Amino acid sequence: MVEPNVRTLRGAGIAGTGAAVPEGILNNFDLEKMVDTSNEWIVERTGIRERRIARDGELTSDLAARAARLALDDAAVSAEDVDLVIVATVTPDMPFPSCACVVQGKIGASKAAAFDIGAGCTGFVYALSLAHSLVAARRYSNVLVIGAETLSRIVNWRDRNTCVLFGDGAGAALVRPLEHGDGVIACILGADGTRGDLLTLPGGGSAHPASHDTVDQGLHYIHMQGNQVYRFAVRTMVDATREVLDKAGLAEDDIDLVIPHQANQRLLDLAAERLGAPEKVYSNVARFGNTSAASIPIALDEASRAGRLKADDRVLLVAFGAGLTWGAAILRWCKDEFRE
Ligand SMILES: CC(C)(COP(=O)(O)OP(=O)(O)OC[C@H]1O[C@@H](n2cnc3c(N)ncnc32)[C@H](O)[C@@H]1OP(=O)(O)O)[C@@H](O)C(=O)NCCC(=O)NCCS
């Protein structure tokens, strides 16, 4: 006999969101003074106009904790009631302890377990998918999912191929059980580890332990084959979107808002073109650049606070990143439906 309420899945969804970015702004004209580039080149190829840069001593965990507190406020849940903290990041404060543990301590989520997920820019979608499954399976009830990065700390500010693209920030969402229905309609995740060399930070791990030599060679910086990553991103945006729509049994017209990973305006335009509805594709890449795992939750929080999301709206998230990884999710917006 199945025990009641033990093995049956329940619905789960996002009960609150928050975002935090550093105050410091680095615009394209500042970059013109640092590397051989121009505002025109950057805007034409990427759509990015400025990005936020953490000040000295401002850590990934600081941005993550600020975003987390705002998400908890938004959901009217106290930190002591959080039972799991997941941080998606490629720029934790240090290799260990995990960024999630540092955040758990900073926000006072004393009853929560905590760990990081490393899935590059897809990290938030991976973390959200896992959080949803754990709440649906009744394992946890209040899961904080955070995407947080200080990419400025791993960018080579002399490499024009990469330094113009990235920025710092954090976004968070609290996942809770739902009384009726589900807050995640479908989700797909993928990876191709055979192509991981297209986007790496090679130094500081077991392959190239930190040494004077690794620093001299710049192995502690992002290394990227931009052209190939771009081709991968185009294909992924299209394929992952199709796959998650198929899984949900929905058509593109059924989606109210698309929040793609904010890597490049040309990719966002491609999403808009395929959807035939540019107004449905959220973009803030001009203001923040690519903030990796933080980009989707920052955009989701902005969209929510700007009133772009109403009850039962379907929101499509789609991301790609280092790994290589990709992921997509279709949410049902249900923030106002949460039970105690
Ligand atoms: C990086 C990216 C914007 C470059 O645009 P592109 O149109 O592919 O440009 P290319 O790489 O072909 O480079 C063209 C030229 O511009 C130059 N260039 C690169 N960065 C430049 C910059 N910031 N300013 C001026 N010129 C630049 C290159 O050196 C190259 O010059 P060359 O032909 O003399 O060698 C693009 O490839 C991209 O967006 N890739 C995906 C990156 C990404 O999203 N990464 C994160 C994934 S999560």
mmCIF file of C-alpha atoms and ligand atoms in Angstrom:
data_model
loop_
_atom_site.group_PDB
_atom_site.id
_atom_site.type_symbol
_atom_site.label_atom_id
_atom_site.label_comp_id
_atom_site.label_asym_id
_atom_site.label_seq_id
_atom_site.Cartn_x
_atom_site.Cartn_y
_atom_site.Cartn_z
ATOM 1 C CA MET A 1 0.000 0.000 0.000
ATOM 2 C CA VAL A 2 1.324 3.471 -0.894
ATOM 3 C CA GLU A 3 1.461 5.715 2.155
ATOM 4 C CA PRO A 4 -0.588 8.855 1.597
ATOM 5 C CA ASN A 5 1.371 11.998 0.745
ATOM 6 C CA VAL A 6 4.710 10.216 0.760
ATOM 7 C CA ARG A 7 5.232 8.885 -2.730
ATOM 8 C CA THR A 8 2.839 11.039 -4.748
ATOM 9 C CA LEU A 9 4.455 13.951 -6.544
ATOM 10 C CA ARG A 10 3.202 17.458 -5.848
ATOM 11 C CA GLY A 11 3.386 20.650 -7.896
ATOM 12 C CA ALA A 12 6.125 23.218 -7.279
ATOM 13 C CA GLY A 13 6.838 26.672 -8.623
ATOM 14 C CA ILE A 14 8.555 30.002 -8.128
ATOM 15 C CA ALA A 15 7.144 31.875 -5.134
ATOM 16 C CA GLY A 16 9.520 34.858 -5.253
ATOM 17 C CA THR A 17 12.468 36.326 -7.147
ATOM 18 C CA GLY A 18 15.308 38.741 -6.452
ATOM 19 C CA ALA A 19 18.342 40.195 -8.223
ATOM 20 C CA ALA A 20 21.457 42.124 -7.257
ATOM 21 C CA VAL A 21 24.095 43.738 -9.432
ATOM 22 C CA PRO A 22 27.173 45.752 -8.437
ATOM 23 C CA GLU A 23 26.917 49.549 -8.611
ATOM 24 C CA GLY A 24 30.027 49.947 -10.750
ATOM 25 C CA ILE A 25 29.380 50.378 -14.478
ATOM 26 C CA LEU A 26 31.980 49.756 -17.197
ATOM 27 C CA ASN A 27 30.759 51.013 -20.573
ATOM 28 C CA ASN A 28 32.089 50.413 -24.069
ATOM 29 C CA PHE A 29 33.906 53.761 -24.108
ATOM 30 C CA ASP A 30 35.798 52.742 -20.971
ATOM 31 C CA LEU A 31 36.779 49.529 -22.785
ATOM 32 C CA GLU A 32 38.039 51.525 -25.789
ATOM 33 C CA LYS A 33 40.725 52.865 -23.419
ATOM 34 C CA MET A 34 41.702 49.367 -22.251
ATOM 35 C CA VAL A 35 41.863 47.252 -25.443
ATOM 36 C CA ASP A 36 41.836 47.745 -29.220
ATOM 37 C CA THR A 37 38.049 47.847 -29.652
ATOM 38 C CA SER A 38 35.249 50.313 -30.335
ATOM 39 C CA ASN A 39 31.758 50.981 -29.077
ATOM 40 C CA GLU A 40 30.462 50.424 -32.634
ATOM 41 C CA TRP A 41 32.080 46.974 -32.933
ATOM 42 C CA ILE A 42 30.779 45.812 -29.559
ATOM 43 C CA VAL A 43 27.230 47.111 -30.115
ATOM 44 C CA GLU A 44 27.013 45.717 -33.651
ATOM 45 C CA ARG A 45 28.386 42.234 -32.778
ATOM 46 C CA THR A 46 26.864 41.811 -29.318
ATOM 47 C CA GLY A 47 24.315 44.538 -28.482
ATOM 48 C CA ILE A 48 26.154 45.128 -25.188
ATOM 49 C CA ARG A 49 26.571 48.779 -24.133
ATOM 50 C CA GLU A 50 27.661 48.425 -20.517
ATOM 51 C CA ARG A 51 28.203 45.823 -17.800
ATOM 52 C CA ARG A 52 28.350 45.837 -14.000
ATOM 53 C CA ILE A 53 31.676 45.156 -12.286
ATOM 54 C CA ALA A 54 32.023 44.147 -8.634
ATOM 55 C CA ARG A 55 34.183 46.449 -6.531
ATOM 56 C CA ASP A 56 37.263 45.098 -4.718
ATOM 57 C CA GLY A 57 36.127 42.856 -1.886
ATOM 58 C CA GLU A 58 32.602 42.428 -3.310
ATOM 59 C CA LEU A 59 32.260 38.666 -3.676
ATOM 60 C CA THR A 60 30.026 36.349 -5.662
ATOM 61 C CA SER A 61 28.494 35.263 -2.343
ATOM 62 C CA ASP A 62 27.694 38.915 -1.465
ATOM 63 C CA LEU A 63 25.711 39.392 -4.682
ATOM 64 C CA ALA A 64 24.095 35.965 -4.232
ATOM 65 C CA ALA A 65 23.078 36.743 -0.637
ATOM 66 C CA ARG A 66 21.564 40.105 -1.660
ATOM 67 C CA ALA A 67 19.544 38.462 -4.437
ATOM 68 C CA ALA A 68 18.500 35.640 -2.086
ATOM 69 C CA ARG A 69 17.218 38.036 0.604
ATOM 70 C CA LEU A 70 15.152 39.889 -2.004
ATOM 71 C CA ALA A 71 13.669 36.598 -3.278
ATOM 72 C CA LEU A 72 12.765 35.591 0.279
ATOM 73 C CA ASP A 73 11.140 39.002 0.886
ATOM 74 C CA ASP A 74 9.218 38.661 -2.353
ATOM 75 C CA ALA A 75 7.932 35.245 -1.270
ATOM 76 C CA ALA A 76 7.355 36.372 2.360
ATOM 77 C CA VAL A 77 9.422 33.417 3.634
ATOM 78 C CA SER A 78 12.096 33.736 6.315
ATOM 79 C CA ALA A 79 15.654 32.467 5.839
ATOM 80 C CA GLU A 80 15.182 30.044 8.734
ATOM 81 C CA ASP A 81 12.482 28.234 6.759
ATOM 82 C CA VAL A 82 14.756 27.571 3.768
ATOM 83 C CA ASP A 83 15.733 23.896 3.653
ATOM 84 C CA LEU A 84 18.085 23.871 0.651
ATOM 85 C CA VAL A 85 20.324 26.457 -1.031
ATOM 86 C CA ILE A 86 21.641 25.734 -4.526
ATOM 87 C CA VAL A 87 24.036 28.192 -6.163
ATOM 88 C CA ALA A 88 24.822 27.902 -9.861
ATOM 89 C CA THR A 89 28.167 29.557 -10.509
ATOM 90 C CA VAL A 90 31.522 29.236 -12.257
ATOM 91 C CA THR A 91 33.004 31.963 -10.052
ATOM 92 C CA PRO A 92 32.543 30.842 -6.432
ATOM 93 C CA ASP A 93 34.432 32.859 -3.797
ATOM 94 C CA MET A 94 36.973 29.988 -3.723
ATOM 95 C CA PRO A 95 37.065 26.310 -4.801
ATOM 96 C CA PHE A 96 35.741 25.291 -1.392
ATOM 97 C CA PRO A 97 33.734 25.758 0.743
ATOM 98 C CA SER A 98 30.987 26.008 -1.848
ATOM 99 C CA CYS A 99 29.451 29.385 -2.601
ATOM 100 C CA ALA A 100 26.093 27.956 -1.460
ATOM 101 C CA CYS A 101 27.533 27.230 2.004
ATOM 102 C CA VAL A 102 28.907 30.773 2.260
ATOM 103 C CA VAL A 103 25.514 32.183 1.225
ATOM 104 C CA GLN A 104 23.697 29.891 3.679
ATOM 105 C CA GLY A 105 25.817 31.369 6.455
ATOM 106 C CA LYS A 106 25.435 34.977 5.268
ATOM 107 C CA ILE A 107 21.638 34.909 5.047
ATOM 108 C CA GLY A 108 21.151 32.811 8.212
ATOM 109 C CA ALA A 109 19.461 29.846 6.520
ATOM 110 C CA SER A 110 20.644 27.722 9.426
ATOM 111 C CA LYS A 111 18.434 24.707 8.687
ATOM 112 C CA ALA A 112 19.354 24.464 5.011
ATOM 113 C CA ALA A 113 21.629 22.041 3.198
ATOM 114 C CA ALA A 114 23.742 23.800 0.580
ATOM 115 C CA PHE A 115 25.741 22.985 -2.538
ATOM 116 C CA ASP A 116 26.879 24.463 -5.858
ATOM 117 C CA ILE A 117 26.106 23.422 -9.405
ATOM 118 C CA GLY A 118 28.641 23.970 -12.175
ATOM 119 C CA ALA A 119 26.926 23.974 -15.550
ATOM 120 C CA GLY A 120 28.316 27.233 -16.936
ATOM 121 C CA CYS A 121 25.729 29.682 -18.218
ATOM 122 C CA THR A 122 23.093 26.904 -18.113
ATOM 123 C CA GLY A 123 23.574 26.579 -14.358
ATOM 124 C CA PHE A 124 20.371 28.324 -13.285
ATOM 125 C CA VAL A 125 18.192 26.122 -15.516
ATOM 126 C CA TYR A 126 19.958 23.010 -14.179
ATOM 127 C CA ALA A 127 19.474 24.217 -10.577
ATOM 128 C CA LEU A 128 15.838 25.167 -11.117
ATOM 129 C CA SER A 129 15.085 21.779 -12.673
ATOM 130 C CA LEU A 130 16.673 20.000 -9.716
ATOM 131 C CA ALA A 131 14.905 22.215 -7.163
ATOM 132 C CA HIS A 132 11.566 21.575 -8.814
ATOM 133 C CA SER A 133 12.139 17.794 -8.766
ATOM 134 C CA LEU A 134 13.184 17.810 -5.106
ATOM 135 C CA VAL A 135 10.151 19.842 -4.016
ATOM 136 C CA ALA A 136 7.823 17.788 -6.240
ATOM 137 C CA ALA A 137 9.214 14.594 -4.661
ATOM 138 C CA ARG A 138 8.515 16.059 -1.167
ATOM 139 C CA ARG A 139 12.200 15.961 -0.254
ATOM 140 C CA TYR A 140 12.395 19.728 0.422
ATOM 141 C CA SER A 141 9.826 22.523 0.702
ATOM 142 C CA ASN A 142 11.670 25.853 0.412
ATOM 143 C CA VAL A 143 14.559 25.718 -2.038
ATOM 144 C CA LEU A 144 16.567 28.831 -2.849
ATOM 145 C CA VAL A 145 17.953 28.664 -6.378
ATOM 146 C CA ILE A 146 20.596 31.270 -7.120
ATOM 147 C CA GLY A 147 22.676 32.087 -10.184
ATOM 148 C CA ALA A 148 25.603 34.324 -9.199
ATOM 149 C CA GLU A 149 28.833 35.377 -10.894
ATOM 150 C CA THR A 150 31.755 37.769 -10.707
ATOM 151 C CA LEU A 151 33.100 37.004 -14.180
ATOM 152 C CA SER A 152 35.178 40.193 -14.034
ATOM 153 C CA ARG A 153 37.560 38.212 -11.804
ATOM 154 C CA ILE A 154 38.279 35.565 -14.466
ATOM 155 C CA VAL A 155 38.287 37.764 -17.562
ATOM 156 C CA ASN A 156 41.588 38.727 -19.175
ATOM 157 C CA TRP A 157 41.183 42.508 -19.430
ATOM 158 C CA ARG A 158 43.811 42.517 -22.209
ATOM 159 C CA ASP A 159 41.888 40.070 -24.435
ATOM 160 C CA ARG A 160 39.408 41.989 -26.581
ATOM 161 C CA ASN A 161 37.876 38.705 -27.784
ATOM 162 C CA THR A 162 36.398 38.025 -24.346
ATOM 163 C CA CYS A 163 36.602 41.053 -22.035
ATOM 164 C CA VAL A 164 33.860 43.009 -23.811
ATOM 165 C CA LEU A 165 31.288 40.252 -23.307
ATOM 166 C CA PHE A 166 30.954 39.557 -19.603
ATOM 167 C CA GLY A 167 29.594 41.205 -16.450
ATOM 168 C CA ASP A 168 28.824 40.522 -12.768
ATOM 169 C CA GLY A 169 25.513 39.958 -10.976
ATOM 170 C CA ALA A 170 23.176 37.542 -9.226
ATOM 171 C CA GLY A 171 19.554 36.440 -9.440
ATOM 172 C CA ALA A 172 17.531 34.166 -7.174
ATOM 173 C CA ALA A 173 14.219 32.325 -7.048
ATOM 174 C CA LEU A 174 12.487 30.526 -4.188
ATOM 175 C CA VAL A 175 10.840 27.235 -5.219
ATOM 176 C CA ARG A 176 7.924 26.071 -3.038
ATOM 177 C CA PRO A 177 5.117 23.466 -3.149
ATOM 178 C CA LEU A 178 1.883 24.353 -4.927
ATOM 179 C CA GLU A 179 -1.618 23.414 -3.853
ATOM 180 C CA HIS A 180 -2.903 22.909 -7.405
ATOM 181 C CA GLY A 181 -1.195 22.380 -10.743
ATOM 182 C CA ASP A 182 2.500 22.708 -11.462
ATOM 183 C CA GLY A 183 4.809 25.686 -11.872
ATOM 184 C CA VAL A 184 7.242 23.925 -14.232
ATOM 185 C CA ILE A 185 5.416 22.497 -17.234
ATOM 186 C CA ALA A 186 8.451 20.889 -18.871
ATOM 187 C CA CYS A 187 12.214 20.952 -18.628
ATOM 188 C CA ILE A 188 15.047 19.502 -20.689
ATOM 189 C CA LEU A 189 18.780 19.437 -19.909
ATOM 190 C CA GLY A 190 21.713 18.366 -22.059
ATOM 191 C CA ALA A 191 25.494 18.236 -22.247
ATOM 192 C CA ASP A 192 28.274 17.432 -24.715
ATOM 193 C CA GLY A 193 31.474 16.928 -22.760
ATOM 194 C CA THR A 194 33.446 16.123 -25.892
ATOM 195 C CA ARG A 195 33.324 19.808 -26.892
ATOM 196 C CA GLY A 196 34.142 21.339 -23.528
ATOM 197 C CA ASP A 197 37.391 22.805 -24.844
ATOM 198 C CA LEU A 198 35.474 25.544 -26.699
ATOM 199 C CA LEU A 199 34.922 27.459 -23.449
ATOM 200 C CA THR A 200 37.179 26.832 -20.459
ATOM 201 C CA LEU A 201 39.076 28.202 -17.517
ATOM 202 C CA PRO A 202 41.968 25.739 -17.710
ATOM 203 C CA GLY A 203 44.063 26.656 -14.660
ATOM 204 C CA GLY A 204 43.787 26.004 -10.937
ATOM 205 C CA GLY A 205 42.313 22.491 -11.094
ATOM 206 C CA SER A 206 43.905 19.046 -11.163
ATOM 207 C CA ALA A 207 44.876 19.446 -14.840
ATOM 208 C CA HIS A 208 46.916 22.605 -14.265
ATOM 209 C CA PRO A 209 47.352 23.265 -10.539
ATOM 210 C CA ALA A 210 48.030 26.934 -9.874
ATOM 211 C CA SER A 211 51.699 27.855 -10.267
ATOM 212 C CA HIS A 212 53.739 30.819 -11.482
ATOM 213 C CA ASP A 213 53.783 29.084 -14.833
ATOM 214 C CA THR A 214 49.978 28.757 -15.118
ATOM 215 C CA VAL A 215 49.621 32.414 -14.207
ATOM 216 C CA ASP A 216 52.294 33.425 -16.748
ATOM 217 C CA GLN A 217 50.360 31.490 -19.391
ATOM 218 C CA GLY A 218 47.071 33.130 -18.414
ATOM 219 C CA LEU A 219 45.421 29.789 -17.642
ATOM 220 C CA HIS A 220 43.386 31.402 -14.841
ATOM 221 C CA TYR A 221 41.376 33.368 -17.431
ATOM 222 C CA ILE A 222 38.381 32.465 -19.625
ATOM 223 C CA HIS A 223 39.502 30.891 -22.910
ATOM 224 C CA MET A 224 36.874 30.834 -25.623
ATOM 225 C CA GLN A 225 36.605 29.951 -29.302
ATOM 226 C CA GLY A 226 33.963 32.614 -29.897
ATOM 227 C CA ASN A 227 32.951 31.662 -33.424
ATOM 228 C CA GLN A 228 32.365 28.017 -32.594
ATOM 229 C CA VAL A 229 30.561 28.853 -29.360
ATOM 230 C CA TYR A 230 28.317 31.178 -31.366
ATOM 231 C CA ARG A 231 27.447 28.402 -33.833
ATOM 232 C CA PHE A 232 26.748 25.994 -30.970
ATOM 233 C CA ALA A 233 24.566 28.638 -29.277
ATOM 234 C CA VAL A 234 22.463 29.268 -32.397
ATOM 235 C CA ARG A 235 21.792 25.558 -32.891
ATOM 236 C CA THR A 236 21.091 25.001 -29.214
ATOM 237 C CA MET A 237 18.627 27.877 -28.900
ATOM 238 C CA VAL A 238 16.628 26.418 -31.765
ATOM 239 C CA ASP A 239 16.877 22.718 -30.827
ATOM 240 C CA ALA A 240 16.356 23.112 -27.060
ATOM 241 C CA THR A 241 13.355 25.388 -27.624
ATOM 242 C CA ARG A 242 11.782 22.868 -30.013
ATOM 243 C CA GLU A 243 12.494 19.969 -27.649
ATOM 244 C CA VAL A 244 10.972 21.593 -24.569
ATOM 245 C CA LEU A 245 7.903 22.758 -26.530
ATOM 246 C CA ASP A 246 7.419 19.186 -27.823
ATOM 247 C CA LYS A 247 7.775 17.790 -24.320
ATOM 248 C CA ALA A 248 5.166 20.244 -23.018
ATOM 249 C CA GLY A 249 2.861 19.628 -26.000
ATOM 250 C CA LEU A 250 2.838 23.384 -26.690
ATOM 251 C CA ALA A 251 3.436 25.575 -29.737
ATOM 252 C CA GLU A 252 5.499 28.772 -29.930
ATOM 253 C CA ASP A 253 2.258 30.799 -29.917
ATOM 254 C CA ASP A 254 1.394 29.380 -26.494
ATOM 255 C CA ILE A 255 4.408 31.092 -24.902
ATOM 256 C CA ASP A 256 3.883 34.534 -23.327
ATOM 257 C CA LEU A 257 7.495 35.472 -22.572
ATOM 258 C CA VAL A 258 10.850 34.012 -23.615
ATOM 259 C CA ILE A 259 13.881 34.604 -21.406
ATOM 260 C CA PRO A 260 16.951 33.318 -23.232
ATOM 261 C CA HIS A 261 20.418 33.346 -21.683
ATOM 262 C CA GLN A 262 21.563 36.939 -22.213
ATOM 263 C CA ALA A 263 24.793 36.276 -24.112
ATOM 264 C CA ASN A 264 24.437 38.333 -27.232
ATOM 265 C CA GLN A 265 21.670 40.466 -28.805
ATOM 266 C CA ARG A 266 22.136 38.700 -32.164
ATOM 267 C CA LEU A 267 21.102 35.423 -30.496
ATOM 268 C CA LEU A 268 18.114 37.103 -28.853
ATOM 269 C CA ASP A 269 17.098 38.519 -32.251
ATOM 270 C CA LEU A 270 17.294 35.023 -33.680
ATOM 271 C CA ALA A 271 14.939 33.761 -30.972
ATOM 272 C CA ALA A 272 12.580 36.651 -31.753
ATOM 273 C CA GLU A 273 12.702 35.912 -35.479
ATOM 274 C CA ARG A 274 11.791 32.250 -34.991
ATOM 275 C CA LEU A 275 8.991 33.179 -32.637
ATOM 276 C CA GLY A 276 7.760 35.892 -34.982
ATOM 277 C CA ALA A 277 7.110 38.065 -31.941
ATOM 278 C CA PRO A 278 10.048 40.238 -30.866
ATOM 279 C CA GLU A 279 8.042 41.742 -27.995
ATOM 280 C CA LYS A 280 7.926 38.300 -26.357
ATOM 281 C CA VAL A 281 11.723 37.995 -26.049
ATOM 282 C CA TYR A 282 13.164 39.622 -22.941
ATOM 283 C CA SER A 283 16.485 41.406 -23.335
ATOM 284 C CA ASN A 284 18.680 43.276 -20.877
ATOM 285 C CA VAL A 285 22.018 42.301 -22.436
ATOM 286 C CA ALA A 286 22.694 45.938 -23.396
ATOM 287 C CA ARG A 287 22.849 46.879 -19.690
ATOM 288 C CA PHE A 288 24.477 43.828 -18.093
ATOM 289 C CA GLY A 289 26.370 41.865 -20.773
ATOM 290 C CA ASN A 290 26.671 38.124 -20.258
ATOM 291 C CA THR A 291 26.449 37.347 -16.531
ATOM 292 C CA SER A 292 26.545 33.565 -17.113
ATOM 293 C CA ALA A 293 24.395 31.654 -14.589
ATOM 294 C CA ALA A 294 22.980 34.934 -13.266
ATOM 295 C CA SER A 295 21.579 36.169 -16.562
ATOM 296 C CA ILE A 296 18.252 34.314 -16.634
ATOM 297 C CA PRO A 297 17.285 34.887 -12.977
ATOM 298 C CA ILE A 298 18.185 38.605 -13.213
ATOM 299 C CA ALA A 299 15.983 38.911 -16.312
ATOM 300 C CA LEU A 300 13.186 36.880 -14.691
ATOM 301 C CA ASP A 301 13.218 39.139 -11.641
ATOM 302 C CA GLU A 302 13.188 42.278 -13.802
ATOM 303 C CA ALA A 303 10.289 40.943 -15.861
ATOM 304 C CA SER A 304 8.346 40.028 -12.730
ATOM 305 C CA ARG A 305 8.905 43.373 -11.003
ATOM 306 C CA ALA A 306 8.087 45.286 -14.210
ATOM 307 C CA GLY A 307 4.675 43.593 -14.336
ATOM 308 C CA ARG A 308 5.486 41.659 -17.511
ATOM 309 C CA LEU A 309 4.226 38.399 -15.948
ATOM 310 C CA LYS A 310 0.630 37.679 -15.000
ATOM 311 C CA ALA A 311 -1.055 34.629 -13.483
ATOM 312 C CA ASP A 312 -0.777 31.485 -15.639
ATOM 313 C CA ASP A 313 1.580 33.093 -18.185
ATOM 314 C CA ARG A 314 3.886 30.574 -19.800
ATOM 315 C CA VAL A 315 7.541 31.580 -19.600
ATOM 316 C CA LEU A 316 10.179 29.818 -21.682
ATOM 317 C CA LEU A 317 13.754 29.824 -20.360
ATOM 318 C CA VAL A 318 16.530 28.633 -22.686
ATOM 319 C CA ALA A 319 20.254 28.562 -21.979
ATOM 320 C CA PHE A 320 23.584 27.233 -23.252
ATOM 321 C CA GLY A 321 27.076 27.415 -21.850
ATOM 322 C CA ALA A 322 30.378 25.906 -20.823
ATOM 323 C CA GLY A 323 30.477 22.139 -20.590
ATOM 324 C CA LEU A 324 29.118 22.288 -23.183
ATOM 325 C CA THR A 325 25.683 22.363 -21.606
ATOM 326 C CA TRP A 326 22.191 23.451 -22.540
ATOM 327 C CA GLY A 327 18.779 23.488 -20.960
ATOM 328 C CA ALA A 328 15.265 24.839 -21.375
ATOM 329 C CA ALA A 329 12.218 25.074 -19.139
ATOM 330 C CA ILE A 330 8.634 26.204 -19.546
ATOM 331 C CA LEU A 331 7.236 27.762 -16.381
ATOM 332 C CA ARG A 332 3.631 28.500 -15.480
ATOM 333 C CA TRP A 333 3.739 31.811 -13.610
ATOM 334 C CA CYS A 334 2.033 31.072 -10.304
ATOM 335 C CA LYS A 335 3.656 33.360 -7.748
ATOM 336 C CA ASP A 336 0.372 34.261 -6.061
ATOM 337 C CA GLU A 337 -0.773 30.708 -5.369
ATOM 338 C CA PHE A 338 1.464 29.543 -2.558
ATOM 339 C CA ARG A 339 0.253 27.728 0.479
ATOM 340 C CA GLU A 340 1.918 27.570 3.858
HETATM 341 C C1 LIG B 1 32.687 36.814 -29.654
HETATM 342 C C2 LIG B 1 31.816 37.235 -30.829
HETATM 343 C C3 LIG B 1 31.003 38.464 -30.446
HETATM 344 C C4 LIG B 1 32.740 37.610 -31.971
HETATM 345 O O1 LIG B 1 31.971 38.014 -33.079
HETATM 346 P P1 LIG B 1 32.301 37.452 -34.526
HETATM 347 O O2 LIG B 1 31.413 38.138 -35.473
HETATM 348 O O3 LIG B 1 32.201 35.952 -34.431
HETATM 349 O O4 LIG B 1 33.763 37.911 -34.731
HETATM 350 P P2 LIG B 1 35.050 37.004 -35.024
HETATM 351 O O5 LIG B 1 35.332 36.132 -33.850
HETATM 352 O O6 LIG B 1 34.822 36.350 -36.356
HETATM 353 O O7 LIG B 1 36.151 38.084 -35.126
HETATM 354 C C5 LIG B 1 36.195 38.994 -36.196
HETATM 355 C C6 LIG B 1 37.317 39.947 -35.964
HETATM 356 O O8 LIG B 1 36.973 40.842 -34.894
HETATM 357 C C7 LIG B 1 38.048 40.914 -33.994
HETATM 358 N N1 LIG B 1 37.561 41.199 -32.661
HETATM 359 C C8 LIG B 1 37.246 40.322 -31.681
HETATM 360 N N2 LIG B 1 36.839 40.991 -30.585
HETATM 361 C C9 LIG B 1 36.905 42.306 -30.897
HETATM 362 C C10 LIG B 1 36.610 43.467 -30.191
HETATM 363 N N3 LIG B 1 36.166 43.440 -28.913
HETATM 364 N N4 LIG B 1 36.747 44.653 -30.815
HETATM 365 C C11 LIG B 1 37.187 44.725 -32.072
HETATM 366 N N5 LIG B 1 37.489 43.635 -32.787
HETATM 367 C C12 LIG B 1 37.348 42.436 -32.212
HETATM 368 C C13 LIG B 1 38.734 39.579 -34.076
HETATM 369 O O9 LIG B 1 40.062 39.662 -33.610
HETATM 370 C C14 LIG B 1 38.636 39.304 -35.550
HETATM 371 O O10 LIG B 1 39.673 39.993 -36.190
HETATM 372 P P3 LIG B 1 40.544 39.295 -37.350
HETATM 373 O O11 LIG B 1 39.543 38.937 -38.422
HETATM 374 O O12 LIG B 1 41.489 40.370 -37.713
HETATM 375 O O13 LIG B 1 41.163 38.101 -36.699
HETATM 376 C C15 LIG B 1 30.890 36.085 -31.273
HETATM 377 O O14 LIG B 1 31.637 35.046 -31.814
HETATM 378 C C16 LIG B 1 30.070 35.548 -30.153
HETATM 379 O O15 LIG B 1 29.168 36.208 -29.653
HETATM 380 N N6 LIG B 1 30.342 34.290 -29.752
HETATM 381 C C17 LIG B 1 29.627 33.660 -28.651
HETATM 382 C C18 LIG B 1 30.242 34.098 -27.360
HETATM 383 C C19 LIG B 1 29.423 33.694 -26.185
HETATM 384 O O16 LIG B 1 28.231 33.928 -26.147
HETATM 385 N N7 LIG B 1 30.086 33.121 -25.183
HETATM 386 C C20 LIG B 1 29.496 32.751 -23.976
HETATM 387 C C21 LIG B 1 28.656 31.541 -24.130
HETATM 388 S S1 LIG B 1 27.782 31.200 -22.659
#
